[in-house]
CSV table of C-alpha atoms in Angstrom, one decimal:
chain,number,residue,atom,x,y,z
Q,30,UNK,CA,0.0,0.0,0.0
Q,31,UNK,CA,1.2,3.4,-1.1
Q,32,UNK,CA,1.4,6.7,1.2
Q,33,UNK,CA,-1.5,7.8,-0.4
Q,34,UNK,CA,-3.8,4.4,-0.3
Q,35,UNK,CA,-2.7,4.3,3.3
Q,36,UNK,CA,-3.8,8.0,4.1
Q,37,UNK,CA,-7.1,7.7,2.1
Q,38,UNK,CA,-8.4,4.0,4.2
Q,39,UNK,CA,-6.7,5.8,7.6
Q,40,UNK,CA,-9.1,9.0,7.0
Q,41,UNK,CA,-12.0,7.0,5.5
Q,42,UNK,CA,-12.0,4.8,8.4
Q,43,UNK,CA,-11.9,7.7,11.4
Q,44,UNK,CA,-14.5,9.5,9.3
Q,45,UNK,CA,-16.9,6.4,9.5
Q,46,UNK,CA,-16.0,6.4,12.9
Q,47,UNK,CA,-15.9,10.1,13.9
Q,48,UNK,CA,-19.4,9.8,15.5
Q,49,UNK,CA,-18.7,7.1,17.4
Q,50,UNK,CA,-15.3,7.8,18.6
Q,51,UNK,CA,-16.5,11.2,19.9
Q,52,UNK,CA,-19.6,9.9,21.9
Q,53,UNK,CA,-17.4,7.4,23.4
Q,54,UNK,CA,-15.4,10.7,24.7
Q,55,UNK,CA,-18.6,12.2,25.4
Q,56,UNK,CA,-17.1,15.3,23.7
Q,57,UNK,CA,-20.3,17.4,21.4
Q,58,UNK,CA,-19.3,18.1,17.5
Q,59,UNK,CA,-18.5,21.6,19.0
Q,60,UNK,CA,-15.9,20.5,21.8
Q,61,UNK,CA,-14.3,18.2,19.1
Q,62,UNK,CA,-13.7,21.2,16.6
Q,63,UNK,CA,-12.5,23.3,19.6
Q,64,UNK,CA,-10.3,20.6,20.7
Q,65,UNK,CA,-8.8,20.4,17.1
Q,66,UNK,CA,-8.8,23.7,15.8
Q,67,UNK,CA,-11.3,23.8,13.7
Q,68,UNK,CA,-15.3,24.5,13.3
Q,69,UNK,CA,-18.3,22.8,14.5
Q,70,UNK,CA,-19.4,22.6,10.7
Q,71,UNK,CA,-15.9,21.1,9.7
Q,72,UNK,CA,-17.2,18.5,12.5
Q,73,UNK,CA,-20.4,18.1,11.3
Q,74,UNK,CA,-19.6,18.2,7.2
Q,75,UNK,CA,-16.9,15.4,7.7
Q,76,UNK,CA,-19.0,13.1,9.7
Q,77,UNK,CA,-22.2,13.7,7.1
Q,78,UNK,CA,-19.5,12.8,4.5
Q,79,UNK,CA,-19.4,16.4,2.9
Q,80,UNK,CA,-16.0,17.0,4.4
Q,81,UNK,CA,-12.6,15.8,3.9
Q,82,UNK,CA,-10.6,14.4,6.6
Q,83,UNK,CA,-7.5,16.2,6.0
Q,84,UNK,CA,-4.1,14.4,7.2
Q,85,UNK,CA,-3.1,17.0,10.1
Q,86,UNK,CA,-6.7,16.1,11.4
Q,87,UNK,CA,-6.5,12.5,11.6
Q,88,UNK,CA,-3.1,13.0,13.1
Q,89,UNK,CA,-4.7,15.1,15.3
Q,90,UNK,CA,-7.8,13.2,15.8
Q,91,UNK,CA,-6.1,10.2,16.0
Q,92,UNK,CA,-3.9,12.0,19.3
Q,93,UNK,CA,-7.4,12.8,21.1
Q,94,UNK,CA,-8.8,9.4,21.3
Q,95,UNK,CA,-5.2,7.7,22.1
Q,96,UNK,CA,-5.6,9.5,25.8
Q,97,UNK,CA,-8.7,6.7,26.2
Q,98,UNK,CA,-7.9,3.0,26.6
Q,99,UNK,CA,-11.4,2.2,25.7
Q,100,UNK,CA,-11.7,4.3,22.6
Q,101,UNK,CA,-7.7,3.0,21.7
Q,102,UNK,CA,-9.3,-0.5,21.8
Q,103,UNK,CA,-12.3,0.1,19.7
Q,104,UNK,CA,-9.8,1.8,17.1
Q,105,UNK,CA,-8.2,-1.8,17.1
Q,106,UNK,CA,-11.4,-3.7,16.1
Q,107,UNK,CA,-12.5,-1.3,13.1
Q,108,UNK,CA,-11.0,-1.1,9.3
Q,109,UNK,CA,-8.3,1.0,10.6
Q,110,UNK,CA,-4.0,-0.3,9.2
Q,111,UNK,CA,-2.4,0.3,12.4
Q,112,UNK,CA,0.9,-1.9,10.9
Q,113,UNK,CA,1.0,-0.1,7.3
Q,114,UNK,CA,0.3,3.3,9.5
Q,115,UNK,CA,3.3,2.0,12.1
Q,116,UNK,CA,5.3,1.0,9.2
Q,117,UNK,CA,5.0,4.6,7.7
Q,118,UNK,CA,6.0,6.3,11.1
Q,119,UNK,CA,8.9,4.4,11.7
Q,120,UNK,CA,10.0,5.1,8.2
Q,121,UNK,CA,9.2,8.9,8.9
Q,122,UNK,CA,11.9,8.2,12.1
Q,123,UNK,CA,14.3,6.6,10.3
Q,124,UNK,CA,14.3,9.8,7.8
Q,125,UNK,CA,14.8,11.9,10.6
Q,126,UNK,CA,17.8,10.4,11.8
């Protein structure tokens, strides 16, 4: 899987998920787009599927819903590549160096 195959199913995946991910955190559309910077619309158009879930969001995102075991283990029983995503950060870190 390509960078770009691997960002497009990371983001589809969280955007199926948004909804659930941010009841679980019991955080409204409005907290969530306070939390990451952006809009209660942004929020609303990317779980209704009229949004794009850009990169920095997911990363973002993706940060937020790490801090709760429970959510972290839901993550691991949906769609989402954690290897292929692991595989690209430690190939991020390895460029770093």
């Amino acid at each position: 899987m390509n960078n770009n195959e691997l960002f497009e199913k990371c983001t589809e995946c969280l955007k199926k998920e948004l909804p659930v991910l941010r009841k679980m955190a019991g955080l409204t559309q409005k907290d969530l787009g306070e939390i990451l910077g952006v809009s209660r619309q942004t929020i609303t158009n990317i779980e209704n599927g009229t949004g794009k879930l850009k990169w920095s969001l997911f990363l973002a995102a993706m940060f937020i819903f790490s801090l709760e075991h429970n959510i972290s283990e839901y993550l691991k029983n949906t769609d989402m590549p954690y290897s292929q995503l692991k595989e690209w950060l430690n190939e991020k870190r390895k460029e770093e160096k």
